[in-house]
Amino acid sequence: MKNYIACLILGLVILEGCQSKAEETSKEDAPQKTTLVNAVAKETEVQKVTNDAAAILAKKEVPILCYHNIKNFDASAGPMTKVYSVKPANFATQMKALSDAGYHSILPDQLYEYLVHDAPLPEKPVMITFDDTRGEQFSIGAAEMNKYGFKGVFFVMTVSINRPNYLTSDEIKKLSDDGHVVAAHTWDHHMVTKYTGDDWNTQLVKPKKKLEDITGKPVTYFAYPFGLWNKEAIPKIKESGYDMAFILSTKRDSIDPLYTIRRIIVSGTWSTEGMMRSIESSFDK
C-alpha cells in the first residue's frame, strides 16, 4: 500500500512538471506565433492591389441601370415622360427577367472594391439605381426588387424629401435599414457645370450631411443631375467626401474614372427584351 501511494505521488509530481514545462514552452512560443501572424497580415496588406486609372478603365464594366419614375402613362404622354417613366407592370417584368437570367444586384461598395482592389463580384453583376427621389421608387421599386433579393441605390435630391409624391425621411431610413444604399443627387438638381461660390456647399456638402443624419450611415456616392459633369467639378466632389460619382452613358474621364461611372437610363419605350439587350450592348467590354 505504501508503495502504491509513493508511486501515485511520484506520478503526480511528474505530471505537474510536464504541465509546467508545457506552459513555459507555450509562453516562449507565443511571441513567435504573434510575430508570424503579424507578418502574414502585413504581407497580405502589402499585396493588396490598388489599381490606377488605366487599370480601372481596362476592367470590364458592370451594367448599371438608372430608373426615374415608375408610373403608368398613355400614348399621348410627352417624349420626356415616355423616356423617364417605366410602367409598374414593365418594371416588375424587368426585375423578373434579370433574376431569371441569373443577374445578381451589387452595391457601390462592391463596385469600388472591384475597380480599385480587384475584389471578386458575383456572376452576372448588375447595379439598379434610382434618381430624383420619387415616392414610387419605395412603394413599387423596392417592393418589387425585394421579391428577388435585389438591393438598389437611391440617389436623393434633398429638396424633395417629405414633399407630396416624393420619398419621406422615414422611407429613406427604411431603405437604408433594409440594405439598400442611399446616396446624394444634390439639393435641387442643378447641374454641377453651373456651380459657383457657395453652390458646392449647398449642392454637395449639405445634402450629404442631411442624408447621413437620416440614415445614420456615411453617404459617399453621388450622381450628377442630368448625368452632366466636367473636370472642374471632380476635385470639388472629392473634397466633399464622395468616393465615386455616377454619370449616364457618356465617355468616362481618363484621369478620374471613379468619378465618371457610366449608367444607362431605362426608357419607358423599351420592351423587357430591349432592356436586356441594352445591358449587353452598352456594357460589352
C-alpha positions as a Python dict, from the first residue, in 0.01 Angstrom:
ca = {
    (1, 'M'): (0, 0, 0),
    (2, 'K'): (284, 236, 87),
    (3, 'N'): (449, 157, -246),
    (4, 'Y'): (123, 233, -425),
    (5, 'I'): (90, 571, -254),
    (6, 'A'): (453, 654, -325),
    (7, 'C'): (406, 573, -694),
    (8, 'L'): (92, 782, -706),
    (9, 'I'): (269, 1083, -553),
    (10, 'L'): (563, 1039, -790),
    (11, 'G'): (325, 1030, -1087),
    (12, 'L'): (153, 1349, -979),
    (13, 'V'): (488, 1525, -938),
    (14, 'I'): (596, 1418, -1288),
    (15, 'L'): (260, 1524, -1436),
    (16, 'E'): (283, 1865, -1270),
    (17, 'G'): (634, 1906, -1402),
    (18, 'C'): (522, 1822, -1755),
    (19, 'Q'): (236, 2071, -1735),
    (20, 'S'): (469, 2344, -1607),
    (21, 'K'): (714, 2269, -1887),
    (22, 'A'): (432, 2283, -2144),
    (23, 'E'): (314, 2617, -2006),
    (24, 'E'): (667, 2757, -2021),
    (25, 'T'): (708, 2632, -2379),
    (26, 'S'): (372, 2783, -2473),
    (27, 'K'): (473, 3118, -2324),
    (28, 'E'): (804, 3106, -2509),
    (29, 'D'): (631, 3024, -2838),
    (30, 'A'): (358, 3290, -2801),
    (31, 'P'): (569, 3587, -2913),
    (32, 'Q'): (694, 3388, -3212),
    (33, 'K'): (337, 3294, -3311),
    (34, 'T'): (222, 3655, -3273),
    (35, 'T'): (513, 3775, -3483),
    (36, 'L'): (430, 3519, -3752),
    (37, 'V'): (60, 3618, -3761),
    (38, 'N'): (152, 3986, -3783),
    (39, 'A'): (399, 3916, -4061),
    (40, 'V'): (139, 3726, -4262),
    (41, 'A'): (-118, 4004, -4209),
    (42, 'K'): (133, 4269, -4311),
    (43, 'E'): (233, 4074, -4620),
    (44, 'T'): (-134, 4035, -4717),
    (45, 'E'): (-188, 4409, -4672),
    (46, 'V'): (117, 4492, -4881),
    (47, 'Q'): (0, 4260, -5159),
    (48, 'K'): (-346, 4419, -5182),
    (49, 'V'): (-386, 4560, -5530),
    (50, 'T'): (-457, 4930, -5580),
    (51, 'N'): (-541, 4998, -5942),
    (52, 'D'): (-455, 5320, -6119),
    (53, 'A'): (-687, 5495, -6364),
    (54, 'A'): (-566, 5295, -6663),
    (55, 'A'): (-624, 4965, -6484),
    (56, 'I'): (-972, 5074, -6375),
    (57, 'L'): (-1064, 5174, -6729),
    (58, 'A'): (-938, 4841, -6860),
    (59, 'K'): (-1168, 4639, -6636),
    (60, 'K'): (-1497, 4504, -6765),
    (61, 'E'): (-1775, 4749, -6687),
    (62, 'V'): (-2062, 4641, -6464),
    (63, 'P'): (-2409, 4711, -6612),
    (64, 'I'): (-2573, 4992, -6416),
    (65, 'L'): (-2940, 5072, -6475),
    (66, 'C'): (-3091, 5413, -6399),
    (67, 'Y'): (-3463, 5446, -6328),
    (68, 'H'): (-3658, 5764, -6259),
    (69, 'N'): (-4038, 5743, -6246),
    (70, 'I'): (-4229, 5417, -6208),
    (71, 'K'): (-4579, 5512, -6318),
    (72, 'N'): (-4839, 5450, -6584),
    (73, 'F'): (-4871, 5678, -6886),
    (74, 'D'): (-5064, 5666, -7212),
    (75, 'A'): (-4978, 5717, -7576),
    (76, 'S'): (-5045, 6091, -7552),
    (77, 'A'): (-4768, 6143, -7295),
    (78, 'G'): (-4479, 6369, -7395),
    (79, 'P'): (-4144, 6227, -7507),
    (80, 'M'): (-3971, 6309, -7178),
    (81, 'T'): (-4237, 6123, -6980),
    (82, 'K'): (-4203, 5822, -7208),
    (83, 'V'): (-3825, 5814, -7169),
    (84, 'Y'): (-3806, 5881, -6797),
    (85, 'S'): (-4104, 5673, -6683),
    (86, 'V'): (-4136, 5296, -6670),
    (87, 'K'): (-4480, 5144, -6618),
    (88, 'P'): (-4512, 4943, -6295),
    (89, 'A'): (-4600, 4624, -6482),
    (90, 'N'): (-4295, 4666, -6705),
    (91, 'F'): (-4069, 4731, -6407),
    (92, 'A'): (-4194, 4411, -6247),
    (93, 'T'): (-4129, 4217, -6567),
    (94, 'Q'): (-3779, 4364, -6594),
    (95, 'M'): (-3685, 4264, -6238),
    (96, 'K'): (-3810, 3910, -6303),
    (97, 'A'): (-3616, 3895, -6629),
    (98, 'L'): (-3295, 3998, -6453),
    (99, 'S'): (-3348, 3731, -6189),
    (100, 'D'): (-3438, 3463, -6442),
    (101, 'A'): (-3124, 3548, -6643),
    (102, 'G'): (-2908, 3491, -6334),
    (103, 'Y'): (-2815, 3852, -6256),
    (104, 'H'): (-2711, 3946, -5902),
    (105, 'S'): (-2751, 4302, -5777),
    (106, 'I'): (-2442, 4470, -5636),
    (107, 'L'): (-2393, 4794, -5443),
    (108, 'P'): (-2137, 5076, -5476),
    (109, 'D'): (-1902, 4945, -5207),
    (110, 'Q'): (-1867, 4621, -5402),
    (111, 'L'): (-1812, 4809, -5727),
    (112, 'Y'): (-1544, 5026, -5566),
    (113, 'E'): (-1356, 4724, -5429),
    (114, 'Y'): (-1378, 4552, -5767),
    (115, 'L'): (-1247, 4852, -5958),
    (116, 'V'): (-977, 4961, -5715),
    (117, 'H'): (-869, 4640, -5542),
    (118, 'D'): (-973, 4363, -5786),
    (119, 'A'): (-1221, 4218, -5538),
    (120, 'P'): (-1442, 3946, -5689),
    (121, 'L'): (-1801, 4011, -5791),
    (122, 'P'): (-2088, 3764, -5818),
    (123, 'E'): (-2154, 3608, -6154),
    (124, 'K'): (-2350, 3843, -6383),
    (125, 'P'): (-2349, 4153, -6160),
    (126, 'V'): (-2587, 4443, -6217),
    (127, 'M'): (-2647, 4765, -6027),
    (128, 'I'): (-3001, 4903, -6006),
    (129, 'T'): (-3019, 5276, -5935),
    (130, 'F'): (-3294, 5535, -5894),
    (131, 'D'): (-3273, 5912, -5938),
    (132, 'D'): (-3486, 6205, -5823),
    (133, 'T'): (-3647, 6078, -5501),
    (134, 'R'): (-3987, 5974, -5637),
    (135, 'G'): (-4214, 5803, -5385),
    (136, 'E'): (-4298, 5507, -5610),
    (137, 'Q'): (-3933, 5407, -5600),
    (138, 'F'): (-4007, 5292, -5245),
    (139, 'S'): (-4364, 5168, -5278),
    (140, 'I'): (-4313, 4989, -5611),
    (141, 'G'): (-3941, 4976, -5687),
    (142, 'A'): (-3803, 4846, -5358),
    (143, 'A'): (-4104, 4620, -5303),
    (144, 'E'): (-4061, 4456, -5643),
    (145, 'M'): (-3685, 4413, -5605),
    (146, 'N'): (-3737, 4251, -5268),
    (147, 'K'): (-3910, 3957, -5438),
    (148, 'Y'): (-3576, 3861, -5593),
    (149, 'G'): (-3338, 3965, -5317),
    (150, 'F'): (-3219, 4265, -5519),
    (151, 'K'): (-3077, 4574, -5349),
    (152, 'G'): (-3064, 4915, -5513),
    (153, 'V'): (-2907, 5260, -5492),
    (154, 'F'): (-3134, 5559, -5432),
    (155, 'F'): (-2987, 5894, -5538),
    (156, 'V'): (-3180, 6154, -5342),
    (157, 'M'): (-3218, 6526, -5412),
    (158, 'T'): (-3281, 6654, -5063),
    (159, 'V'): (-3508, 6949, -5153),
    (160, 'S'): (-3781, 6695, -5235),
    (161, 'I'): (-3776, 6495, -4912),
    (162, 'N'): (-4122, 6481, -4747),
    (163, 'R'): (-4294, 6659, -5034),
    (164, 'P'): (-4609, 6501, -5183),
    (165, 'N'): (-4526, 6205, -5413),
    (166, 'Y'): (-4162, 6207, -5306),
    (167, 'L'): (-3971, 5994, -5057),
    (168, 'T'): (-4018, 6073, -4691),
    (169, 'S'): (-3744, 6073, -4431),
    (170, 'D'): (-3893, 5755, -4283),
    (171, 'E'): (-3892, 5581, -4621),
    (172, 'I'): (-3531, 5682, -4684),
    (173, 'K'): (-3435, 5545, -4342),
    (174, 'K'): (-3626, 5224, -4412),
    (175, 'L'): (-3450, 5178, -4745),
    (176, 'S'): (-3112, 5219, -4576),
    (177, 'D'): (-3205, 4986, -4289),
    (178, 'D'): (-3319, 4723, -4540),
    (179, 'G'): (-2977, 4712, -4704),
    (180, 'H'): (-3025, 4949, -4994),
    (181, 'V'): (-2780, 5237, -5040),
    (182, 'V'): (-2891, 5598, -5003),
    (183, 'A'): (-2670, 5837, -5200),
    (184, 'A'): (-2668, 6204, -5296),
    (185, 'H'): (-2816, 6372, -5604),
    (186, 'T'): (-2764, 6738, -5499),
    (187, 'W'): (-3008, 6963, -5318),
    (188, 'D'): (-3230, 7074, -5608),
    (189, 'H'): (-3096, 6904, -5922),
    (190, 'H'): (-2899, 7196, -6063),
    (191, 'M'): (-2624, 7074, -6295),
    (192, 'V'): (-2273, 7084, -6147),
    (193, 'T'): (-2132, 7251, -6458),
    (194, 'K'): (-2304, 7575, -6348),
    (195, 'Y'): (-2186, 7588, -5985),
    (196, 'T'): (-2000, 7887, -5844),
    (197, 'G'): (-1916, 8012, -5496),
    (198, 'D'): (-2127, 7854, -5221),
    (199, 'D'): (-2314, 7630, -5468),
    (200, 'W'): (-2070, 7350, -5387),
    (201, 'N'): (-2161, 7362, -5021),
    (202, 'T'): (-2533, 7390, -5094),
    (203, 'Q'): (-2545, 7114, -5353),
    (204, 'L'): (-2280, 6868, -5230),
    (205, 'V'): (-2192, 6913, -4863),
    (206, 'K'): (-2527, 6994, -4705),
    (207, 'P'): (-2722, 6717, -4884),
    (208, 'K'): (-2459, 6465, -4779),
    (209, 'K'): (-2494, 6570, -4415),
    (210, 'K'): (-2875, 6566, -4429),
    (211, 'L'): (-2884, 6212, -4568),
    (212, 'E'): (-2630, 6095, -4312),
    (213, 'D'): (-2847, 6241, -4036),
    (214, 'I'): (-3148, 6049, -4172),
    (215, 'T'): (-2978, 5713, -4230),
    (216, 'G'): (-2712, 5719, -3960),
    (217, 'K'): (-2462, 5596, -4220),
    (218, 'P'): (-2188, 5762, -4430),
    (219, 'V'): (-2302, 5890, -4769),
    (220, 'T'): (-2008, 5856, -5007),
    (221, 'Y'): (-2165, 5824, -5353),
    (222, 'F'): (-2306, 6091, -5583),
    (223, 'A'): (-2496, 6109, -5912),
    (224, 'Y'): (-2468, 6411, -6142),
    (225, 'P'): (-2800, 6576, -6233),
    (226, 'F'): (-2877, 6501, -6597),
    (227, 'G'): (-2554, 6298, -6600),
    (228, 'L'): (-2366, 6619, -6685),
    (229, 'W'): (-2018, 6673, -6546),
    (230, 'N'): (-1688, 6848, -6617),
    (231, 'K'): (-1331, 6806, -6498),
    (232, 'E'): (-1355, 7113, -6275),
    (233, 'A'): (-1631, 6950, -6068),
    (234, 'I'): (-1439, 6635, -5978),
    (235, 'P'): (-1197, 6792, -5724),
    (236, 'K'): (-1492, 6958, -5551),
    (237, 'I'): (-1677, 6627, -5533),
    (238, 'K'): (-1370, 6460, -5384),
    (239, 'E'): (-1329, 6740, -5128),
    (240, 'S'): (-1692, 6696, -5027),
    (241, 'G'): (-1624, 6338, -4920),
    (242, 'Y'): (-1753, 6130, -5210),
    (243, 'D'): (-1565, 5816, -5321),
    (244, 'M'): (-1740, 5768, -5656),
    (245, 'A'): (-1972, 5968, -5880),
    (246, 'F'): (-2210, 5840, -6148),
    (247, 'I'): (-2280, 5986, -6491),
    (248, 'L'): (-2503, 5849, -6767),
    (249, 'S'): (-2385, 5686, -7088),
    (250, 'T'): (-2118, 5934, -7199),
    (251, 'K'): (-1745, 5865, -7210),
    (252, 'R'): (-1559, 5822, -6880),
    (253, 'D'): (-1279, 6052, -6768),
    (254, 'S'): (-932, 5908, -6833),
    (255, 'I'): (-785, 6061, -6516),
    (256, 'D'): (-1069, 6007, -6268),
    (257, 'P'): (-1281, 5715, -6389),
    (258, 'L'): (-1417, 5657, -6038),
    (259, 'Y'): (-1595, 5993, -6068),
    (260, 'T'): (-1746, 5914, -6406),
    (261, 'I'): (-1906, 5572, -6356),
    (262, 'R'): (-2140, 5501, -6651),
    (263, 'R'): (-2510, 5417, -6627),
    (264, 'I'): (-2789, 5379, -6881),
    (265, 'I'): (-3139, 5523, -6844),
    (266, 'V'): (-3405, 5254, -6872),
    (267, 'S'): (-3655, 5408, -7111),
    (268, 'G'): (-4028, 5361, -7082),
    (269, 'T'): (-4033, 5293, -7454),
    (270, 'W'): (-3824, 4976, -7418),
    (271, 'S'): (-3962, 4628, -7407),
    (272, 'T'): (-3815, 4395, -7146),
    (273, 'E'): (-3624, 4219, -7420),
    (274, 'G'): (-3491, 4555, -7538),
    (275, 'M'): (-3377, 4639, -7186),
    (276, 'M'): (-3191, 4309, -7158),
    (277, 'R'): (-3025, 4366, -7497),
    (278, 'S'): (-2922, 4717, -7392),
    (279, 'I'): (-2740, 4577, -7090),
    (280, 'E'): (-2523, 4367, -7320),
    (281, 'S'): (-2471, 4628, -7590),
    (282, 'S'): (-2398, 4920, -7356),
    (283, 'F'): (-2152, 4735, -7130),
    (284, 'D'): (-1996, 4491, -7373),
    (285, 'K'): (-1626, 4543, -7295),
}
